[in-house]
Structure formats: structure tokens, C-alpha cells
């Protein structure tokens, strides 16, 4: 009798083992599938001429470099940059990942942004909210810029470094730009649907917008996932209007800033929906592009009059 029971137990354990291996394999496979489709930007609706222009790809073909690093958190650092252009240092944009939205799963996003002439940098940290892996990524770039033997030597302009973050990465971008020894190296900041201060504090990503010292553009969506459902004791949203208003209000008075929300956009839509104005902001702030500046500067700033954006505010025209 005991032999029969032993066989049953062994068979059950074998089944459980196979099931566990299947679950692990499925999770491994799923976590390596692309999150961003090729040509994803073609489906993005625009509400203004500049937004339409900067939603598209830029003029440059792109090369990708990958650097394995001795860092179990981010594993690799990736660089997308224009190819076949005259040698000259290019402005840098470091992207801080949303939850599990690692750089290697979002390549079309990086490529599109780099096609406008930037060196766009990311890593594979799936939980980047603390900002520490972003700080180490910046240290890697700063060292590469000083190393005549490095493949990036002479190609990156470390005096023009933008940082952008999405969701959890928005909190990480705010922390990277304010809490580390190299935070002063950033020259402009963009956050998209950044997790609210309350949510970030509860999850170990606490940030303080009052420490921001560089031009700052913040956006979120008006959909329920970002804005909440408005019900008592209901879902408060990842990045509700109150969060943007609070962050906007405490940024030091002399720091130029813009706030806006995309109409009817859900949390997962915001990376694509904010592409155009992210591009324009970085061209304006890192390259001094006068056409891109028209999206944000003065009474006729396009974002002020774009029907796809609401709750738009800036101290550049107040």
C-alpha cells in the first residue's frame, strides 16, 4: 500500500514541478517581449502642427550600442544615437524606466527619440523608482566622455543632459535629478504620469519637487488610471491632478516649468501621447531649437491652445 502512495506522491510532485517550470518559463518569456510596437507613433493622434511634426521620426538613422555592466540591478546600459553624421558631441537624454518597462523592451520608443539627433540612454532596471540605477548610468556616461579609449568618447555632450521618466520612473527621474552627488549634471527634466508623492512615499520612492533646480515639464492623463475615479474611497489614480498641482506649486519660483494633462488618456497611453511634446521640450532645452520652443513659450504656445491638452499651466507666460 505504501508503495502505491509513494508513487502517487512522486507523480504529484512531478506534476507540480512541471507546472512550476512552465510558470517560470512563461514569466521569463513574457518579461522579454516588446512593450512598444514598431511604428507605434503612427497611431498617435495630434492636436497641433508642432505636436504632429514631433510625433514622427526625425531625420537621422540610428545606431544602437549595448554595454554589459557589473550591476545586477540594471544589467546592461543601452545607447541609441544618430549614425553617419559629422563627429560632434550630441545632447544626452537618460530615460528612467516605468515598472518592468525596461529599455530592451521599449526599443522603438528610444529609436524614435534618438532620430531627432539625441543620444538616448536606458538600462534594464525593472524597478527604477529610487533613482540610484539612473545615477550610476549617468556616472557611466560621464566616465565614458573622459575616456579616450571608450566608444562614446567625443560623441556625447555632458553639458547638455536631459532626464525623462514614466510612472515609477517619473519618481525615479525626480530623485535622480535631486538626491545624488551627480544630480547637478542634469539640465532639464520631464516626467510623464509620475507616481504621486503619496504613492511614491509608500513604495519607497519618496521625492521632493521643491529640490528641482532645472526646467521641468510634467504631464499626466485625465483617464481613470491616472486621474482616479472621483468616488469617495475609490481609486485615487497614479498621477491625479492634485499631484501635478502639488508638484508644480512647490518647484522653486525661479525654475521654469510647464504642467499639462492629456485629455482622455489612460496611464498606459501616456508614453505615446506625450512623445511629441517630450521631443519638442528636449529640442528646445538641450538644442535651443526655436521652432520647438513655440510649443511652450509665450501667449501663442501651442500646448496652451491644443484641444487635446487641458489644465495647462506655466510660469513662462504667467
PDB file of C-alpha atoms in Angstrom:
ATOM      1  CA  UNK A   1       0.000   0.000   0.000  1.00  0.00           C
ATOM      2  CA  UNK A   2       2.779   2.420   0.931  1.00  0.00           C
ATOM      3  CA  UNK A   3       4.426   1.833  -2.445  1.00  0.00           C
ATOM      4  CA  UNK A   4       1.246   2.927  -4.215  1.00  0.00           C
ATOM      5  CA  UNK A   5       1.025   6.038  -2.034  1.00  0.00           C
ATOM      6  CA  UNK A   6       4.688   6.799  -2.732  1.00  0.00           C
ATOM      7  CA  UNK A   7       4.096   6.541  -6.469  1.00  0.00           C
ATOM      8  CA  UNK A   8       1.119   8.879  -6.199  1.00  0.00           C
ATOM      9  CA  UNK A   9       3.144  11.399  -4.197  1.00  0.00           C
ATOM     10  CA  UNK A  10       6.040  11.235  -6.673  1.00  0.00           C
ATOM     11  CA  UNK A  11       3.646  11.662  -9.592  1.00  0.00           C
ATOM     12  CA  UNK A  12       2.015  14.688  -7.935  1.00  0.00           C
ATOM     13  CA  UNK A  13       5.392  16.239  -7.181  1.00  0.00           C
ATOM     14  CA  UNK A  14       6.437  15.715 -10.782  1.00  0.00           C
ATOM     15  CA  UNK A  15       3.268  17.411 -11.993  1.00  0.00           C
ATOM     16  CA  UNK A  16       3.837  20.332  -9.619  1.00  0.00           C
ATOM     17  CA  UNK A  17       7.440  20.630 -10.758  1.00  0.00           C
ATOM     18  CA  UNK A  18       6.431  20.690 -14.417  1.00  0.00           C
ATOM     19  CA  UNK A  19       3.756  23.296 -13.659  1.00  0.00           C
ATOM     20  CA  UNK A  20       6.211  25.450 -11.710  1.00  0.00           C
ATOM     21  CA  UNK A  21       8.743  25.258 -14.536  1.00  0.00           C
ATOM     22  CA  UNK A  22       6.007  26.211 -17.003  1.00  0.00           C
ATOM     23  CA  UNK A  23       5.017  29.244 -14.916  1.00  0.00           C
ATOM     24  CA  UNK A  24       8.642  30.350 -14.566  1.00  0.00           C
ATOM     25  CA  UNK A  25       9.321  29.873 -18.280  1.00  0.00           C
ATOM     26  CA  UNK A  26       6.162  31.755 -19.222  1.00  0.00           C
ATOM     27  CA  UNK A  27       7.072  34.652 -16.914  1.00  0.00           C
ATOM     28  CA  UNK A  28      10.628  34.698 -18.300  1.00  0.00           C
ATOM     29  CA  UNK A  29       9.304  34.769 -21.873  1.00  0.00           C
ATOM     30  CA  UNK A  30       6.639  37.390 -21.124  1.00  0.00           C
ATOM     31  CA  UNK A  31       9.108  39.702 -19.420  1.00  0.00           C
ATOM     32  CA  UNK A  32      11.247  39.746 -22.561  1.00  0.00           C
ATOM     33  CA  UNK A  33       8.519  40.507 -25.070  1.00  0.00           C
ATOM     34  CA  UNK A  34       8.443  44.020 -26.593  1.00  0.00           C
ATOM     35  CA  UNK A  35       6.194  46.533 -24.880  1.00  0.00           C
ATOM     36  CA  UNK A  36       6.313  49.051 -27.729  1.00  0.00           C
ATOM     37  CA  UNK A  37       5.379  48.159 -31.294  1.00  0.00           C
ATOM     38  CA  UNK A  38       7.407  49.229 -34.301  1.00  0.00           C
ATOM     39  CA  UNK A  39       5.983  52.431 -35.805  1.00  0.00           C
ATOM     40  CA  UNK A  40       3.761  52.803 -32.720  1.00  0.00           C
ATOM     41  CA  UNK A  41       3.847  56.585 -33.137  1.00  0.00           C
ATOM     42  CA  UNK A  42       1.894  56.418 -36.398  1.00  0.00           C
ATOM     43  CA  UNK A  43      -1.267  55.712 -34.410  1.00  0.00           C
ATOM     44  CA  UNK A  44      -0.875  58.732 -32.122  1.00  0.00           C
ATOM     45  CA  UNK A  45      -3.447  61.487 -32.628  1.00  0.00           C
ATOM     46  CA  UNK A  46      -2.152  65.064 -32.653  1.00  0.00           C
ATOM     47  CA  UNK A  47      -3.950  68.320 -31.961  1.00  0.00           C
ATOM     48  CA  UNK A  48      -1.499  70.859 -33.351  1.00  0.00           C
ATOM     49  CA  UNK A  49       1.017  71.350 -36.127  1.00  0.00           C
ATOM     50  CA  UNK A  50       4.049  71.079 -33.858  1.00  0.00           C
ATOM     51  CA  UNK A  51       2.637  68.118 -31.979  1.00  0.00           C
ATOM     52  CA  UNK A  52       2.042  66.408 -35.313  1.00  0.00           C
ATOM     53  CA  UNK A  53       5.577  67.156 -36.507  1.00  0.00           C
ATOM     54  CA  UNK A  54       7.330  65.939 -33.367  1.00  0.00           C
ATOM     55  CA  UNK A  55       5.249  62.774 -33.078  1.00  0.00           C
ATOM     56  CA  UNK A  56       7.015  61.494 -36.191  1.00  0.00           C
ATOM     57  CA  UNK A  57      10.546  60.208 -36.567  1.00  0.00           C
ATOM     58  CA  UNK A  58      13.336  62.702 -37.079  1.00  0.00           C
ATOM     59  CA  UNK A  59      15.807  62.792 -39.955  1.00  0.00           C
ATOM     60  CA  UNK A  60      18.559  60.571 -38.557  1.00  0.00           C
ATOM     61  CA  UNK A  61      19.168  56.861 -38.939  1.00  0.00           C
ATOM     62  CA  UNK A  62      20.031  55.238 -35.634  1.00  0.00           C
ATOM     63  CA  UNK A  63      22.780  53.013 -34.277  1.00  0.00           C
ATOM     64  CA  UNK A  64      22.477  51.073 -31.032  1.00  0.00           C
ATOM     65  CA  UNK A  65      25.273  50.265 -28.612  1.00  0.00           C
ATOM     66  CA  UNK A  66      24.949  47.889 -25.663  1.00  0.00           C
ATOM     67  CA  UNK A  67      27.281  47.796 -22.670  1.00  0.00           C
ATOM     68  CA  UNK A  68      27.219  44.970 -20.151  1.00  0.00           C
ATOM     69  CA  UNK A  69      27.896  46.362 -16.706  1.00  0.00           C
ATOM     70  CA  UNK A  70      28.794  44.701 -13.428  1.00  0.00           C
ATOM     71  CA  UNK A  71      25.496  45.739 -11.909  1.00  0.00           C
ATOM     72  CA  UNK A  72      22.834  43.157 -11.083  1.00  0.00           C
ATOM     73  CA  UNK A  73      20.144  45.840 -10.904  1.00  0.00           C
ATOM     74  CA  UNK A  74      20.378  47.269 -14.402  1.00  0.00           C
ATOM     75  CA  UNK A  75      22.454  44.521 -16.097  1.00  0.00           C
ATOM     76  CA  UNK A  76      23.033  46.477 -19.312  1.00  0.00           C
ATOM     77  CA  UNK A  77      23.199  50.085 -20.470  1.00  0.00           C
ATOM     78  CA  UNK A  78      21.927  50.835 -23.966  1.00  0.00           C
ATOM     79  CA  UNK A  79      22.684  53.836 -26.141  1.00  0.00           C
ATOM     80  CA  UNK A  80      20.735  54.845 -29.251  1.00  0.00           C
ATOM     81  CA  UNK A  81      22.334  57.601 -31.309  1.00  0.00           C
ATOM     82  CA  UNK A  82      22.393  59.151 -34.798  1.00  0.00           C
ATOM     83  CA  UNK A  83      24.696  57.458 -37.281  1.00  0.00           C
ATOM     84  CA  UNK A  84      26.649  58.789 -40.238  1.00  0.00           C
ATOM     85  CA  UNK A  85      26.714  62.389 -39.045  1.00  0.00           C
ATOM     86  CA  UNK A  86      29.665  64.724 -38.699  1.00  0.00           C
ATOM     87  CA  UNK A  87      31.573  63.961 -35.481  1.00  0.00           C
ATOM     88  CA  UNK A  88      30.305  66.294 -32.796  1.00  0.00           C
ATOM     89  CA  UNK A  89      29.132  65.752 -29.237  1.00  0.00           C
ATOM     90  CA  UNK A  90      25.368  65.184 -29.042  1.00  0.00           C
ATOM     91  CA  UNK A  91      22.957  66.097 -26.225  1.00  0.00           C
ATOM     92  CA  UNK A  92      22.006  63.195 -23.965  1.00  0.00           C
ATOM     93  CA  UNK A  93      18.586  62.080 -22.739  1.00  0.00           C
ATOM     94  CA  UNK A  94      18.502  59.439 -19.999  1.00  0.00           C
ATOM     95  CA  UNK A  95      15.202  57.557 -19.718  1.00  0.00           C
ATOM     96  CA  UNK A  96      14.095  56.206 -16.335  1.00  0.00           C
ATOM     97  CA  UNK A  97      12.023  53.032 -16.681  1.00  0.00           C
ATOM     98  CA  UNK A  98       8.459  52.545 -15.590  1.00  0.00           C
ATOM     99  CA  UNK A  99       7.683  49.348 -13.662  1.00  0.00           C
ATOM    100  CA  UNK A 100       9.138  46.419 -15.615  1.00  0.00           C
ATOM    101  CA  UNK A 101       9.282  48.631 -18.733  1.00  0.00           C
ATOM    102  CA  UNK A 102      12.993  48.079 -19.237  1.00  0.00           C
ATOM    103  CA  UNK A 103      14.836  49.699 -22.116  1.00  0.00           C
ATOM    104  CA  UNK A 104      15.366  46.485 -24.064  1.00  0.00           C
ATOM    105  CA  UNK A 105      11.573  46.011 -24.244  1.00  0.00           C
ATOM    106  CA  UNK A 106      10.882  49.562 -25.464  1.00  0.00           C
ATOM    107  CA  UNK A 107      13.395  49.974 -28.296  1.00  0.00           C
ATOM    108  CA  UNK A 108      11.103  51.715 -30.832  1.00  0.00           C
ATOM    109  CA  UNK A 109      10.490  54.500 -28.302  1.00  0.00           C
ATOM    110  CA  UNK A 110      14.229  55.077 -27.829  1.00  0.00           C
ATOM    111  CA  UNK A 111      14.899  54.893 -31.564  1.00  0.00           C
ATOM    112  CA  UNK A 112      12.230  57.446 -32.455  1.00  0.00           C
ATOM    113  CA  UNK A 113      13.515  59.930 -29.892  1.00  0.00           C
ATOM    114  CA  UNK A 114      17.137  59.439 -30.951  1.00  0.00           C
ATOM    115  CA  UNK A 115      16.177  60.062 -34.585  1.00  0.00           C
ATOM    116  CA  UNK A 116      15.813  63.741 -33.664  1.00  0.00           C
ATOM    117  CA  UNK A 117      19.545  63.978 -33.017  1.00  0.00           C
ATOM    118  CA  UNK A 118      19.861  62.928 -29.380  1.00  0.00           C
ATOM    119  CA  UNK A 119      21.929  60.278 -27.661  1.00  0.00           C
ATOM    120  CA  UNK A 120      19.194  58.404 -25.808  1.00  0.00           C
ATOM    121  CA  UNK A 121      20.243  56.138 -22.945  1.00  0.00           C
ATOM    122  CA  UNK A 122      18.466  53.483 -20.914  1.00  0.00           C
ATOM    123  CA  UNK A 123      19.101  50.418 -18.791  1.00  0.00           C
ATOM    124  CA  UNK A 124      17.317  47.230 -17.746  1.00  0.00           C
ATOM    125  CA  UNK A 125      16.419  48.121 -14.161  1.00  0.00           C
ATOM    126  CA  UNK A 126      12.792  46.919 -13.782  1.00  0.00           C
ATOM    127  CA  UNK A 127      12.235  48.924 -10.591  1.00  0.00           C
ATOM    128  CA  UNK A 128      13.887  52.301 -11.152  1.00  0.00           C
ATOM    129  CA  UNK A 129      11.851  54.394  -8.705  1.00  0.00           C
ATOM    130  CA  UNK A 130      14.707  55.080  -6.289  1.00  0.00           C
ATOM    131  CA  UNK A 131      16.815  56.727  -8.970  1.00  0.00           C
ATOM    132  CA  UNK A 132      20.034  55.021  -7.912  1.00  0.00           C
ATOM    133  CA  UNK A 133      20.478  52.947 -11.077  1.00  0.00           C
ATOM    134  CA  UNK A 134      19.910  56.106 -13.121  1.00  0.00           C
ATOM    135  CA  UNK A 135      22.600  57.861 -11.111  1.00  0.00           C
ATOM    136  CA  UNK A 136      25.006  55.011 -11.870  1.00  0.00           C
ATOM    137  CA  UNK A 137      24.060  55.175 -15.545  1.00  0.00           C
ATOM    138  CA  UNK A 138      24.987  58.853 -15.555  1.00  0.00           C
ATOM    139  CA  UNK A 139      28.296  58.058 -13.866  1.00  0.00           C
ATOM    140  CA  UNK A 140      28.976  55.540 -16.649  1.00  0.00           C
ATOM    141  CA  UNK A 141      28.362  58.218 -19.296  1.00  0.00           C
ATOM    142  CA  UNK A 142      30.469  60.833 -17.540  1.00  0.00           C
ATOM    143  CA  UNK A 143      33.370  58.382 -17.287  1.00  0.00           C
ATOM    144  CA  UNK A 144      32.983  57.367 -20.951  1.00  0.00           C
ATOM    145  CA  UNK A 145      33.151  61.003 -22.009  1.00  0.00           C
ATOM    146  CA  UNK A 146      36.572  61.299 -20.339  1.00  0.00           C
ATOM    147  CA  UNK A 147      37.995  58.001 -21.614  1.00  0.00           C
ATOM    148  CA  UNK A 148      39.765  58.375 -24.958  1.00  0.00           C
ATOM    149  CA  UNK A 149      39.576  54.579 -25.426  1.00  0.00           C
ATOM    150  CA  UNK A 150      35.800  54.388 -24.968  1.00  0.00           C
ATOM    151  CA  UNK A 151      33.487  54.038 -27.979  1.00  0.00           C
ATOM    152  CA  UNK A 152      31.420  57.009 -26.740  1.00  0.00           C
ATOM    153  CA  UNK A 153      34.386  59.339 -26.407  1.00  0.00           C
ATOM    154  CA  UNK A 154      33.829  62.570 -28.325  1.00  0.00           C
ATOM    155  CA  UNK A 155      30.205  61.667 -29.159  1.00  0.00           C
ATOM    156  CA  UNK A 156      28.297  62.804 -26.076  1.00  0.00           C
ATOM    157  CA  UNK A 157      27.835  66.310 -24.721  1.00  0.00           C
ATOM    158  CA  UNK A 158      27.865  66.052 -20.941  1.00  0.00           C
ATOM    159  CA  UNK A 159      26.968  69.735 -20.588  1.00  0.00           C
ATOM    160  CA  UNK A 160      23.514  69.014 -22.067  1.00  0.00           C
ATOM    161  CA  UNK A 161      21.812  66.141 -20.282  1.00  0.00           C
ATOM    162  CA  UNK A 162      18.052  65.722 -20.110  1.00  0.00           C
ATOM    163  CA  UNK A 163      16.265  63.169 -17.942  1.00  0.00           C
ATOM    164  CA  UNK A 164      12.785  61.734 -18.525  1.00  0.00           C
ATOM    165  CA  UNK A 165      10.782  59.212 -16.518  1.00  0.00           C
ATOM    166  CA  UNK A 166       7.453  57.415 -16.785  1.00  0.00           C
ATOM    167  CA  UNK A 167       5.184  56.298 -13.926  1.00  0.00           C
ATOM    168  CA  UNK A 168       7.509  54.775 -11.314  1.00  0.00           C
ATOM    169  CA  UNK A 169      10.276  56.171 -13.487  1.00  0.00           C
ATOM    170  CA  UNK A 170       8.839  59.641 -13.001  1.00  0.00           C
ATOM    171  CA  UNK A 171       9.554  59.320  -9.302  1.00  0.00           C
ATOM    172  CA  UNK A 172      12.963  57.890 -10.193  1.00  0.00           C
ATOM    173  CA  UNK A 173      13.721  60.818 -12.510  1.00  0.00           C
ATOM    174  CA  UNK A 174      12.802  63.324  -9.804  1.00  0.00           C
ATOM    175  CA  UNK A 175      15.044  61.517  -7.326  1.00  0.00           C
ATOM    176  CA  UNK A 176      17.903  61.163  -9.824  1.00  0.00           C
ATOM    177  CA  UNK A 177      17.745  64.903 -10.516  1.00  0.00           C
ATOM    178  CA  UNK A 178      17.727  65.942  -6.850  1.00  0.00           C
ATOM    179  CA  UNK A 179      19.133  63.338  -4.436  1.00  0.00           C
ATOM    180  CA  UNK A 180      22.552  62.232  -5.718  1.00  0.00           C
ATOM    181  CA  UNK A 181      26.066  63.619  -5.942  1.00  0.00           C
ATOM    182  CA  UNK A 182      25.771  63.875  -9.740  1.00  0.00           C
ATOM    183  CA  UNK A 183      22.219  65.320  -9.774  1.00  0.00           C
ATOM    184  CA  UNK A 184      23.534  68.765 -10.708  1.00  0.00           C
ATOM    185  CA  UNK A 185      24.704  67.432 -14.089  1.00  0.00           C
ATOM    186  CA  UNK A 186      21.167  67.300 -15.485  1.00  0.00           C
ATOM    187  CA  UNK A 187      19.996  70.377 -17.358  1.00  0.00           C
ATOM    188  CA  UNK A 188      16.285  69.641 -17.887  1.00  0.00           C
ATOM    189  CA  UNK A 189      13.614  67.282 -16.550  1.00  0.00           C
ATOM    190  CA  UNK A 190      10.469  65.639 -17.954  1.00  0.00           C
ATOM    191  CA  UNK A 191       8.062  63.362 -16.093  1.00  0.00           C
ATOM    192  CA  UNK A 192       5.066  61.541 -17.520  1.00  0.00           C
ATOM    193  CA  UNK A 193       2.361  60.242 -15.167  1.00  0.00           C
ATOM    194  CA  UNK A 194       4.870  60.294 -12.324  1.00  0.00           C
ATOM    195  CA  UNK A 195       3.598  58.340  -9.345  1.00  0.00           C
ATOM    196  CA  UNK A 196       2.144  60.786  -6.822  1.00  0.00           C
ATOM    197  CA  UNK A 197       4.164  61.805  -3.797  1.00  0.00           C
ATOM    198  CA  UNK A 198       1.923  59.740  -1.501  1.00  0.00           C
ATOM    199  CA  UNK A 199       2.129  56.630  -3.666  1.00  0.00           C
ATOM    200  CA  UNK A 200       5.869  57.039  -4.143  1.00  0.00           C
ATOM    201  CA  UNK A 201       6.490  57.505  -0.448  1.00  0.00           C
ATOM    202  CA  UNK A 202       4.528  54.345   0.348  1.00  0.00           C
ATOM    203  CA  UNK A 203       6.564  52.377  -2.188  1.00  0.00           C
ATOM    204  CA  UNK A 204       9.991  53.654  -1.150  1.00  0.00           C
ATOM    205  CA  UNK A 205      10.476  56.235  -3.912  1.00  0.00           C
ATOM    206  CA  UNK A 206       9.868  59.430  -1.948  1.00  0.00           C
ATOM    207  CA  UNK A 207      10.830  62.578  -3.854  1.00  0.00           C
ATOM    208  CA  UNK A 208      10.724  66.322  -3.201  1.00  0.00           C
ATOM    209  CA  UNK A 209       9.903  68.605  -6.169  1.00  0.00           C
ATOM    210  CA  UNK A 210      10.996  71.580  -4.047  1.00  0.00           C
ATOM    211  CA  UNK A 211      14.573  70.439  -4.742  1.00  0.00           C
ATOM    212  CA  UNK A 212      14.210  70.707  -8.534  1.00  0.00           C
ATOM    213  CA  UNK A 213      16.589  73.332  -9.929  1.00  0.00           C
ATOM    214  CA  UNK A 214      16.240  72.775 -13.699  1.00  0.00           C
ATOM    215  CA  UNK A 215      13.459  73.490 -16.227  1.00  0.00           C
ATOM    216  CA  UNK A 216      10.714  70.943 -15.607  1.00  0.00           C
ATOM    217  CA  UNK A 217       7.881  69.714 -17.861  1.00  0.00           C
ATOM    218  CA  UNK A 218       5.307  67.423 -16.199  1.00  0.00           C
ATOM    219  CA  UNK A 219       2.350  65.650 -17.814  1.00  0.00           C
ATOM    220  CA  UNK A 220      -0.299  63.055 -16.994  1.00  0.00           C
ATOM    221  CA  UNK A 221      -3.573  61.770 -18.430  1.00  0.00           C
ATOM    222  CA  UNK A 222      -7.167  62.538 -17.470  1.00  0.00           C
ATOM    223  CA  UNK A 223      -8.209  58.871 -17.751  1.00  0.00           C
ATOM    224  CA  UNK A 224      -9.239  56.974 -14.625  1.00  0.00           C
ATOM    225  CA  UNK A 225      -5.953  55.097 -14.236  1.00  0.00           C
ATOM    226  CA  UNK A 226      -4.020  58.366 -13.888  1.00  0.00           C
ATOM    227  CA  UNK A 227      -6.671  60.709 -12.522  1.00  0.00           C
ATOM    228  CA  UNK A 228      -8.738  58.398 -10.303  1.00  0.00           C
ATOM    229  CA  UNK A 229     -12.458  57.675 -10.426  1.00  0.00           C
ATOM    230  CA  UNK A 230     -13.594  60.624  -8.297  1.00  0.00           C
ATOM    231  CA  UNK A 231     -15.549  58.394  -5.913  1.00  0.00           C
ATOM    232  CA  UNK A 232     -15.315  58.627  -2.124  1.00  0.00           C
ATOM    233  CA  UNK A 233     -12.924  55.901  -1.004  1.00  0.00           C
ATOM    234  CA  UNK A 234     -12.433  54.987  -4.668  1.00  0.00           C
ATOM    235  CA  UNK A 235      -9.341  54.734  -6.856  1.00  0.00           C
ATOM    236  CA  UNK A 236      -7.253  57.884  -6.449  1.00  0.00           C
ATOM    237  CA  UNK A 237      -5.121  57.369  -9.557  1.00  0.00           C
ATOM    238  CA  UNK A 238      -1.402  57.041 -10.155  1.00  0.00           C
ATOM    239  CA  UNK A 239      -0.932  60.703 -11.096  1.00  0.00           C
ATOM    240  CA  UNK A 240      -4.081  62.696 -10.271  1.00  0.00           C
ATOM    241  CA  UNK A 241      -4.464  66.401 -10.965  1.00  0.00           C
ATOM    242  CA  UNK A 242      -3.864  67.183  -7.290  1.00  0.00           C
ATOM    243  CA  UNK A 243      -0.460  65.502  -7.540  1.00  0.00           C
ATOM    244  CA  UNK A 244       0.602  67.553 -10.563  1.00  0.00           C
ATOM    245  CA  UNK A 245      -0.654  70.756  -8.956  1.00  0.00           C
ATOM    246  CA  UNK A 246       1.209  69.984  -5.737  1.00  0.00           C
ATOM    247  CA  UNK A 247       4.437  69.214  -7.581  1.00  0.00           C
ATOM    248  CA  UNK A 248       4.095  72.284  -9.795  1.00  0.00           C
ATOM    249  CA  UNK A 249       3.422  74.576  -6.833  1.00  0.00           C
ATOM    250  CA  UNK A 250       6.487  73.641  -4.794  1.00  0.00           C
ATOM    251  CA  UNK A 251       9.092  73.826  -7.557  1.00  0.00           C
ATOM    252  CA  UNK A 252      11.211  76.894  -6.673  1.00  0.00           C
ATOM    253  CA  UNK A 253       9.817  80.141  -8.073  1.00  0.00           C
ATOM    254  CA  UNK A 254      12.683  80.890 -10.447  1.00  0.00           C
ATOM    255  CA  UNK A 255      12.627  77.458 -12.127  1.00  0.00           C
ATOM    256  CA  UNK A 256      10.766  77.426 -15.445  1.00  0.00           C
ATOM    257  CA  UNK A 257       8.086  74.758 -15.565  1.00  0.00           C
ATOM    258  CA  UNK A 258       5.105  73.538 -17.572  1.00  0.00           C
ATOM    259  CA  UNK A 259       2.217  71.327 -16.464  1.00  0.00           C
ATOM    260  CA  UNK A 260      -0.409  69.697 -18.713  1.00  0.00           C
ATOM    261  CA  UNK A 261      -2.803  66.743 -18.880  1.00  0.00           C
ATOM    262  CA  UNK A 262      -3.706  64.767 -21.997  1.00  0.00           C
ATOM    263  CA  UNK A 263      -7.471  64.519 -22.464  1.00  0.00           C
ATOM    264  CA  UNK A 264      -8.957  61.006 -22.053  1.00  0.00           C
ATOM    265  CA  UNK A 265      -5.536  59.331 -21.974  1.00  0.00           C
ATOM    266  CA  UNK A 266      -5.060  56.397 -19.629  1.00  0.00           C
ATOM    267  CA  UNK A 267      -1.842  55.676 -17.761  1.00  0.00           C
ATOM    268  CA  UNK A 268      -0.647  53.131 -20.322  1.00  0.00           C
ATOM    269  CA  UNK A 269      -1.322  55.572 -23.193  1.00  0.00           C
ATOM    270  CA  UNK A 270       0.795  58.395 -21.901  1.00  0.00           C
ATOM    271  CA  UNK A 271       4.215  57.370 -23.193  1.00  0.00           C
ATOM    272  CA  UNK A 272       2.966  57.576 -26.780  1.00  0.00           C
ATOM    273  CA  UNK A 273       0.672  60.550 -26.158  1.00  0.00           C
ATOM    274  CA  UNK A 274       3.479  62.647 -24.699  1.00  0.00           C
ATOM    275  CA  UNK A 275       6.106  61.707 -27.298  1.00  0.00           C
ATOM    276  CA  UNK A 276       5.728  64.853 -29.396  1.00  0.00           C
ATOM    277  CA  UNK A 277       5.969  67.419 -26.632  1.00  0.00           C
ATOM    278  CA  UNK A 278       8.749  65.457 -24.901  1.00  0.00           C
ATOM    279  CA  UNK A 279      10.699  65.731 -28.155  1.00  0.00           C
ATOM    280  CA  UNK A 280       9.901  69.419 -28.535  1.00  0.00           C
ATOM    281  CA  UNK A 281      10.853  70.118 -24.904  1.00  0.00           C
ATOM    282  CA  UNK A 282      14.221  68.409 -25.271  1.00  0.00           C
ATOM    283  CA  UNK A 283      14.950  70.112 -28.604  1.00  0.00           C
ATOM    284  CA  UNK A 284      14.091  73.445 -27.007  1.00  0.00           C
ATOM    285  CA  UNK A 285      16.016  72.917 -23.768  1.00  0.00           C
ATOM    286  CA  UNK A 286      19.020  70.935 -24.988  1.00  0.00           C
ATOM    287  CA  UNK A 287      19.451  72.302 -28.506  1.00  0.00           C
ATOM    288  CA  UNK A 288      17.947  75.796 -28.354  1.00  0.00           C
ATOM    289  CA  UNK A 289      15.574  74.896 -31.199  1.00  0.00           C
ATOM    290  CA  UNK A 290      13.413  77.976 -31.830  1.00  0.00           C
ATOM    291  CA  UNK A 291      10.656  76.103 -33.639  1.00  0.00           C
ATOM    292  CA  UNK A 292      10.317  73.573 -30.821  1.00  0.00           C
ATOM    293  CA  UNK A 293      10.200  76.448 -28.325  1.00  0.00           C
ATOM    294  CA  UNK A 294       6.967  77.630 -29.925  1.00  0.00           C
ATOM    295  CA  UNK A 295       5.197  74.705 -28.303  1.00  0.00           C
ATOM    296  CA  UNK A 296       5.826  76.199 -24.858  1.00  0.00           C
ATOM    297  CA  UNK A 297       6.796  79.869 -24.963  1.00  0.00           C
ATOM    298  CA  UNK A 298       4.523  82.917 -24.926  1.00  0.00           C
ATOM    299  CA  UNK A 299       0.840  83.611 -25.426  1.00  0.00           C
ATOM    300  CA  UNK A 300       0.736  81.583 -28.634  1.00  0.00           C
ATOM    301  CA  UNK A 301       2.422  78.483 -27.167  1.00  0.00           C
ATOM    302  CA  UNK A 302       0.815  75.566 -28.983  1.00  0.00           C
ATOM    303  CA  UNK A 303       0.230  73.438 -25.903  1.00  0.00           C
ATOM    304  CA  UNK A 304      -1.897  76.256 -24.425  1.00  0.00           C
ATOM    305  CA  UNK A 305      -4.323  76.073 -27.344  1.00  0.00           C
ATOM    306  CA  UNK A 306      -4.227  72.370 -28.170  1.00  0.00           C
ATOM    307  CA  UNK A 307      -7.666  70.865 -27.546  1.00  0.00           C
ATOM    308  CA  UNK A 308      -6.106  67.506 -26.675  1.00  0.00           C
ATOM    309  CA  UNK A 309      -4.457  69.015 -23.582  1.00  0.00           C
ATOM    310  CA  UNK A 310      -6.046  70.616 -20.534  1.00  0.00           C
ATOM    311  CA  UNK A 311      -5.048  72.032 -17.146  1.00  0.00           C
ATOM    312  CA  UNK A 312      -2.101  73.620 -18.904  1.00  0.00           C
ATOM    313  CA  UNK A 313      -0.017  75.917 -16.732  1.00  0.00           C
ATOM    314  CA  UNK A 314       3.419  77.504 -16.978  1.00  0.00           C
ATOM    315  CA  UNK A 315       5.328  80.234 -15.200  1.00  0.00           C
ATOM    316  CA  UNK A 316       6.845  81.107 -18.584  1.00  0.00           C
ATOM    317  CA  UNK A 317       3.688  83.014 -19.520  1.00  0.00           C
ATOM    318  CA  UNK A 318       2.027  83.739 -16.181  1.00  0.00           C
TER     319      UNK A 318
END
